[in-house]
mmCIF file of C-alpha atoms in Angstrom:
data_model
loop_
_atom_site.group_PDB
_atom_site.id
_atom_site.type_symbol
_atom_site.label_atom_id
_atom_site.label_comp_id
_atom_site.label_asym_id
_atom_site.label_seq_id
_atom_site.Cartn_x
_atom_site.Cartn_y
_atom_site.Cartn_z
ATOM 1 C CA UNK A 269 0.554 4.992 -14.342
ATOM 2 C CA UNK A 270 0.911 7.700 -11.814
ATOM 3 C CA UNK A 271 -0.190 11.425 -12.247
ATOM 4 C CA UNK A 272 2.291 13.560 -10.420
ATOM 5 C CA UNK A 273 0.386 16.523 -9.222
ATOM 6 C CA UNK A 274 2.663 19.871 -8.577
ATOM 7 C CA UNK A 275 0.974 22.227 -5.945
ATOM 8 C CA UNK A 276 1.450 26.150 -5.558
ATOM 9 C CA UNK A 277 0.788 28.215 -2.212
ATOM 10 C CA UNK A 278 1.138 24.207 -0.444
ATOM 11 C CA UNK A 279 1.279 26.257 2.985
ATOM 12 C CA UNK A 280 -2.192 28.150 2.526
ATOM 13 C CA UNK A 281 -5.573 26.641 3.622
ATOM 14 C CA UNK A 282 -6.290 25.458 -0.169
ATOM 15 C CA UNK A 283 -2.886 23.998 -0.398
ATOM 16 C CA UNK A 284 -2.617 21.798 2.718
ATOM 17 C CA UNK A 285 -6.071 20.197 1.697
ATOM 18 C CA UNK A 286 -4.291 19.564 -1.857
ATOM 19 C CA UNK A 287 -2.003 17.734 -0.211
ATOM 20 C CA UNK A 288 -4.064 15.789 2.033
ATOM 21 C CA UNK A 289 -6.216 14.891 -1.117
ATOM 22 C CA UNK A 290 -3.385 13.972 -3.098
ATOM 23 C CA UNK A 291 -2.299 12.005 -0.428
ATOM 24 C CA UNK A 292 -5.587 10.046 0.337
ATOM 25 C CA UNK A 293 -5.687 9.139 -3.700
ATOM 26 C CA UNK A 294 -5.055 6.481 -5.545
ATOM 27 C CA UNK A 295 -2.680 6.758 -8.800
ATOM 28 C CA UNK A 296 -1.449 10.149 -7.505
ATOM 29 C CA UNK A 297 1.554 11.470 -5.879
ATOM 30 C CA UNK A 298 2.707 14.717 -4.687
ATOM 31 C CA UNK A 299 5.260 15.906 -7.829
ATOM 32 C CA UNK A 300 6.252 19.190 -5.982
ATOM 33 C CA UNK A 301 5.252 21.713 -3.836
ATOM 34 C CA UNK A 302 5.885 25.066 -3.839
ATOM 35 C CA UNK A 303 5.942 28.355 -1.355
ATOM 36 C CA UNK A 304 6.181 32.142 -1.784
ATOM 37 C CA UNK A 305 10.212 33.699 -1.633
ATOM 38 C CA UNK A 306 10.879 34.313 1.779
ATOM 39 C CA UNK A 307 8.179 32.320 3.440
ATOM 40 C CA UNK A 308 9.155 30.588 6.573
ATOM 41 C CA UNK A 309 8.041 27.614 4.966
ATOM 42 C CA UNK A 310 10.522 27.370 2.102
ATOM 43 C CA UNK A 311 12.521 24.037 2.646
ATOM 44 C CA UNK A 312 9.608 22.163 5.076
ATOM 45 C CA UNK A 313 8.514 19.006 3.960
ATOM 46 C CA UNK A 314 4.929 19.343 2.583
ATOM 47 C CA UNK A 315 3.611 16.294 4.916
ATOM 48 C CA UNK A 316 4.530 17.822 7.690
ATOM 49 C CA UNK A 317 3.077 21.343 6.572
ATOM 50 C CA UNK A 318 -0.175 19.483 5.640
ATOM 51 C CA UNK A 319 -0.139 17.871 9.538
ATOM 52 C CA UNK A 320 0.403 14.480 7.565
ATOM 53 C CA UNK A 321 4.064 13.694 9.357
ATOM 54 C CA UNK A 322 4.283 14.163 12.984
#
């Protein structure tokens, strides 16, 4: 069974190591990831925000 871990701020400092850890783990997968209104971010994909996807 897989956990499915939802992450909020996933651009801050805190929430691109969330996503590193959740990708490095075992039986858990990134669910969703979410961004304040009207940050730049809004719409990136969360590997590449996390410098997992180059």
């Amino acid at each position: 069974m897989t956990l499915k871990i939802g992450i909020v701020g996933a651009g801050g400092r805190m929430g691109r190591q969330l996503i590193q850890a959740v990708h490095n783990a075992q039986g858990v997968e990134l669910g969703s990831a979410f961004e304040r209104k009207g940050s730049s971010l809004v719409g990136s994909d969360a590997g590449e925000v996390a410098g997992l996807v180059h």
